[in-house]
Amino acid sequence: MSKRKSTGLTVVSESASYAELQKILRERIYKISAPEEIDEDSDLEKPRRHLLDLIQRCSSMGESNSALIIGPRGAGKTMLLKSVLDELKENRDFRDNVLEVHLNGLLQTDDRIALKEITRQLQLENAVGDRVFGSFADNLAFLLEALKKGSRDSQAVLFVLEEFDLFAHHKNQTLLYNLFDVAQSQQAPITVIGLTCRLDVIELLEKRVKSRFSHRQIHLFNSLTFDRYLEVFSSLLTLPTAEVKDKKFCAKWNKHVQNLSDDPGVTTILRKLYDTSKDIRTLKTFLMLPVARISLSHSRLELADFAEAHKILTADSKSNTLHGLSVLELCLVVAMRRLSDIFVNQPFNFQMVYNEYQKFVQTRSHAVQGFERPVVLKAFEHLQQMELVRAAEGAGIGGRGQKEFRPMTLMIDRSQLMQAIQKYPACPTEVKHWANTL
Amino acid sequence: VRVDDMMPNIPKTPRQRKEPMGVLEQARARLHVSAVPESLPCREWEFGNIYSFVEGRLLDGTGGCMYISGVPGTGKTATVHEVLRCLQEEVDDSNLPEFQFVEINGMKLTDPHQANTQILKALTGQKATPEHAAEILDKRFNTPAPRRESTVLLVDELDLLWTRKQSVMYNLFDWPTRPQAKLIVLAIANTMDLPERMMMNRVSSRLGLTRMTFQPYTFRQLQEIVMSRMKGLQAFEDDAIQLAARKVAAVSGDARRALDICRRATELAELAKTPGRKTAALVNMSHVDTAVQEMFSSPKIMAIRNASLQEQLFLKAVVAEFRRSGLEEATFLQVSQQHECLCRLDGVTVPTMSQLSGVCSTLGASRLLLVEAGKSDLSQRVRLNVSQDDVMYALRDTT
């Protein structure tokens, strides 16, 4: 397939086109937080306006504010903030006027670390290079003093707190109190923006911290309709005509993508995906596998690619684990399932499982040989290691009691077991029958 | 370079900031919580009390304590600051002997004992460890010095200074009782019964019975506060301010809230400005109402409406399971069985267990559900963080 096509002046080989295609698509799909264009009419437009106004006023008027952006994971909180900041930073006044401090609740796990990070990012005088001197108390006093000395003419500071809810778990919420307090008093102008996925985040705040917070909440939801979802799907796969060298190839590919999004088979799969989760991040994860497959020899995306990806994405992990068990272990799982069905919600111990297994071996089994007790115990322990069987609640963990008599519960639902048995490679008929009598 | 030699500062901007121009912009600047007025409306009585207390002690050259309590946003700190500003003016007119003012805030300390260090630093400029500072202060307040001026110490967020032995609080309230100390302590906290609830007897007895409570603002007072800030500026319709005041007074009586709502309402009015006209209209009832909705409303119903189909079904399944068992808690396994039934009923593909636990944890992350850590798997317990009625209401016209 090394046919050479000439398009005007440039001669681009087909394999080069595919390499380019791969590059563009992979960058778009694998880079999760790549900024996107926000349409004028999308649901994000209103919150975006609000946020833009807020940050803009901090820089131009020296007004202090605080706000929370709340929305489920994958709703585009960070993306929204980034797009707002990108737009504002095009303005030189804004760049000169505003210092940014980015904190993340997962990294700054306590106020001590957060303070050092703030000092470092603000480049206050007690920071030399990347090291910050002084004790925790000194750092706090120093920062507060610096902010207090500031006035309307100081540079504005923009604090961005990602995973805001984790900051509310710090001792006394000192950092939050101080940031909000500065935002509500005549000191250096600051804007505090928190990003979180918890809807009840306000209830986490202490009374006095809550009173100082301005209660501006910007809510984002995954409010895509299915038609918009399909549009996002095709736009993720469509090549930008302006950037690709081989125009003919590009047109052909985009036509193909258009056909794909009209294909009822593909839409059915996408509908299923949309029903479980509406966020774009899941869609991107879903597209990873099909996109990785595109190559010279596999030049088009087929329905089968999407079906495969969907199957992998939605596979039940427990059933998959069950496929890898030995026949003896599978027998034990069936025995335990029987026990949990007979004694509803009661824990069982190894001895009971062993008896049940013995009964099976003596009455039904002709092909499956009966194993010695120590062998069965070993298999049981293996199941325990895979956490398919767990010590029952309240039974206490640790070495108390003999292991044969420790109360246990099974972590597999009946439907999962039945599914797994049907697909188990070369499952003995007796075991199948036995399982069917459940 | 030693740390304490350095001067903390935030660099100045190279550009001039814009002055607020339009009516609404001016209103917004005045409504900002930080724009504290010269004299606080509706707190005249409290002001008089604190003023005469401190003034009396200053004139006598004695010491004493006062405990001030009230819910957040009722003007405690602002009133005390105003009192001290007025006293300072009196001193400048030499009607009063000179005094030194020291302020500490429990929330701005990393550790209760740091209070000693900060007081010492404010009084003498010395820097010492907390234990050493306590000793120096003790000596200072115990030795007679006839020419020493009085000290007024403002302790904000007093409850944060609690330690197991309560030595910090004890010292703070014991020093004023010394004859030579000339120390006046004004302690501020939120709860009225803090001395009885948290302090040992010997601490609360030293605190004494001079107490003052700041009541939450009533709607008339809130209205007056906003009006006084808007004096000479026609930005609001009167009814609009009244609505904001009534809404806030019904919830908390927090002045900060009322100001924030009004400020947000001016923004909304600006956004709603008709493009043809040069100036925006006045802030009216509808703007304030939208602002109140934005700040006080619970977004949970919206969140449920915007959830994916499986998430909505899962919530339904939780409610169904609760109704079946009569309990307010269910295990993941039980809910998943209900979920399967609901899926079959609606003709939706039944998700696998892995998918379903993904759905469950998504709902858990946004706190529509309260779930245990995912490692307890099938037996993890699930509770609703919304009322059952809310779920049913939100899902009534969908699916």
Short mmCIF file of C-alpha atoms in Angstrom, two decimals, chain A residues 140-306:
data_model
loop_
_atom_site.label_atom_id
_atom_site.label_comp_id
_atom_site.label_asym_id
_atom_site.label_seq_id
_atom_site.Cartn_x
_atom_site.Cartn_y
_atom_site.Cartn_z
CA LEU A 140 1.82 32.26 58.74
CA ALA A 141 2.65 35.53 60.49
CA PHE A 142 4.83 36.56 57.57
CA LEU A 143 2.20 35.84 54.95
CA LEU A 144 -0.57 37.58 56.88
CA GLU A 145 1.66 40.57 57.47
CA ALA A 146 2.47 40.75 53.78
CA LEU A 147 -1.18 40.61 52.82
CA LYS A 148 -2.11 43.12 55.52
CA LYS A 149 0.46 45.64 54.34
CA GLY A 150 -1.01 45.45 50.86
CA SER A 151 -3.65 47.91 49.76
CA ARG A 152 -5.72 48.54 46.69
CA ASP A 153 -2.56 49.40 44.81
CA SER A 154 -0.87 46.07 45.45
CA GLN A 155 -0.85 43.33 42.91
CA ALA A 156 -3.92 41.15 43.18
CA VAL A 157 -3.42 37.54 44.19
CA LEU A 158 -5.52 34.80 42.68
CA PHE A 159 -5.71 31.68 44.84
CA VAL A 160 -6.93 28.55 43.10
CA LEU A 161 -7.66 25.70 45.49
CA GLU A 162 -8.28 22.43 43.69
CA GLU A 163 -9.90 19.63 45.68
CA PHE A 164 -11.21 22.32 47.97
CA ASP A 165 -13.06 19.86 50.21
CA LEU A 166 -9.75 18.40 51.37
CA PHE A 167 -8.66 21.83 52.65
CA ALA A 168 -11.74 21.83 54.86
CA HIS A 169 -10.30 18.82 56.69
CA HIS A 170 -7.22 20.70 57.86
CA LYS A 171 -6.88 21.48 61.54
CA ASN A 172 -9.14 24.38 62.56
CA GLN A 173 -9.44 25.31 58.84
CA THR A 174 -6.84 27.97 59.58
CA LEU A 175 -5.80 28.48 55.98
CA LEU A 176 -9.35 28.87 54.70
CA TYR A 177 -10.26 31.25 57.53
CA ASN A 178 -7.29 33.45 56.79
CA LEU A 179 -7.80 33.50 53.04
CA PHE A 180 -11.48 34.32 53.34
CA ASP A 181 -10.74 36.87 56.03
CA VAL A 182 -8.29 38.69 53.81
CA ALA A 183 -10.85 38.59 51.01
CA GLN A 184 -13.31 40.34 53.31
CA SER A 185 -11.10 43.03 54.72
CA GLN A 186 -9.21 46.03 53.42
CA GLN A 187 -5.95 44.39 52.58
CA ALA A 188 -4.26 43.24 49.42
CA PRO A 189 -6.96 42.32 46.88
CA ILE A 190 -7.26 38.57 46.58
CA THR A 191 -9.67 36.22 44.88
CA VAL A 192 -10.14 32.73 46.22
CA ILE A 193 -11.52 30.15 43.82
CA GLY A 194 -12.22 26.66 45.11
CA LEU A 195 -12.92 23.66 42.90
CA THR A 196 -14.67 20.63 44.31
CA CYS A 197 -16.96 17.78 43.35
CA ARG A 198 -18.82 17.65 46.67
CA LEU A 199 -22.26 19.20 46.63
CA ASP A 200 -22.35 19.60 50.41
CA VAL A 201 -19.00 21.34 50.65
CA ILE A 202 -20.45 24.41 52.41
CA GLU A 203 -21.59 22.24 55.28
CA LEU A 204 -18.00 21.17 55.87
CA LEU A 205 -16.97 24.71 56.71
CA GLU A 206 -16.86 25.93 60.26
CA LYS A 207 -19.39 28.61 61.20
CA ARG A 208 -16.98 31.52 61.20
CA VAL A 209 -15.28 30.33 58.02
CA LYS A 210 -18.67 29.92 56.38
CA SER A 211 -19.70 33.41 57.41
CA ARG A 212 -16.60 34.87 55.76
CA PHE A 213 -17.11 32.91 52.55
CA SER A 214 -19.19 34.94 50.10
CA HIS A 215 -21.46 32.00 49.20
CA ARG A 216 -20.94 32.44 45.51
CA GLN A 217 -21.36 29.00 44.06
CA ILE A 218 -20.93 28.21 40.42
CA HIS A 219 -22.48 24.87 39.59
CA LEU A 220 -21.49 22.79 36.61
CA PHE A 221 -23.37 19.70 35.56
CA ASN A 222 -22.87 17.11 32.87
CA SER A 223 -25.92 18.34 31.04
CA LEU A 224 -25.12 17.11 27.54
CA THR A 225 -28.05 15.77 25.57
CA PHE A 226 -27.47 12.64 23.53
CA ASP A 227 -27.40 14.59 20.26
CA ARG A 228 -24.68 16.86 21.67
CA TYR A 229 -22.87 13.77 22.89
CA LEU A 230 -22.85 12.40 19.34
CA GLU A 231 -21.54 15.71 18.09
CA VAL A 232 -18.73 15.60 20.62
CA PHE A 233 -17.98 12.07 19.50
CA SER A 234 -17.61 13.04 15.86
CA SER A 235 -15.75 16.23 16.65
CA LEU A 236 -13.23 14.25 18.69
CA LEU A 237 -12.49 12.07 15.67
CA THR A 238 -12.74 14.69 12.95
CA LEU A 239 -9.47 15.99 11.56
CA PRO A 240 -8.92 19.73 11.32
CA THR A 241 -8.93 20.44 7.59
CA ALA A 242 -6.64 23.43 7.94
CA GLU A 243 -3.80 21.58 9.63
CA VAL A 244 -3.59 18.33 7.70
CA LYS A 245 -1.27 18.36 4.72
CA ASP A 246 -3.07 15.79 2.59
CA LYS A 247 -6.43 17.44 1.98
CA LYS A 248 -7.88 14.52 0.06
CA PHE A 249 -7.04 12.09 2.81
CA CYS A 250 -8.51 14.44 5.37
CA ALA A 251 -11.76 14.82 3.48
CA LYS A 252 -12.02 11.06 3.06
CA TRP A 253 -11.42 10.49 6.76
CA ASN A 254 -13.94 13.11 7.87
CA LYS A 255 -16.52 11.58 5.56
CA HIS A 256 -15.83 8.25 7.18
CA VAL A 257 -16.28 9.73 10.67
CA GLN A 258 -19.54 11.28 9.55
CA ASN A 259 -20.73 7.86 8.38
CA LEU A 260 -19.67 6.34 11.67
CA SER A 261 -21.71 8.71 13.77
CA ASP A 262 -24.74 7.93 11.63
CA ASP A 263 -24.23 4.18 11.93
CA PRO A 264 -27.02 2.75 14.12
CA GLY A 265 -24.66 0.10 15.53
CA VAL A 266 -22.23 2.73 16.78
CA THR A 267 -24.98 4.94 18.16
CA THR A 268 -26.40 2.02 20.12
CA ILE A 269 -23.06 1.48 21.79
CA LEU A 270 -22.65 5.19 22.44
CA ARG A 271 -26.15 5.31 23.88
CA LYS A 272 -25.21 2.60 26.37
CA LEU A 273 -22.11 4.52 27.31
CA TYR A 274 -24.12 7.72 27.64
CA ASP A 275 -26.64 5.99 29.87
CA THR A 276 -23.98 4.99 32.39
CA SER A 277 -22.00 8.18 32.45
CA LYS A 278 -22.43 11.45 30.62
CA ASP A 279 -19.01 12.92 31.08
CA ILE A 280 -16.60 13.48 28.21
CA ARG A 281 -13.78 11.84 30.07
CA THR A 282 -15.45 8.43 29.86
CA LEU A 283 -16.03 8.96 26.15
CA LYS A 284 -12.35 9.69 25.67
CA THR A 285 -11.34 6.59 27.59
CA PHE A 286 -13.70 4.63 25.39
CA LEU A 287 -12.14 6.02 22.23
CA MET A 288 -8.58 5.22 23.30
CA LEU A 289 -8.58 1.64 22.07
CA PRO A 290 -10.19 2.18 18.64
CA VAL A 291 -7.92 5.14 17.93
CA ALA A 292 -4.82 3.22 18.90
CA ARG A 293 -5.78 0.56 16.36
CA ILE A 294 -5.83 2.83 13.33
CA SER A 295 -2.95 2.09 11.05
CA LEU A 296 -2.14 1.53 7.44
CA SER A 297 -3.40 -2.03 7.51
CA HIS A 298 -6.46 -1.12 9.58
CA SER A 299 -7.33 2.08 7.88
CA ARG A 300 -10.90 2.57 9.01
CA LEU A 301 -12.73 2.33 12.27
CA GLU A 302 -15.30 -0.44 12.17
CA LEU A 303 -18.28 -1.14 14.34
CA ALA A 304 -16.37 -4.16 15.67
CA ASP A 305 -13.65 -1.89 17.10
CA PHE A 306 -16.17 0.05 19.12
#
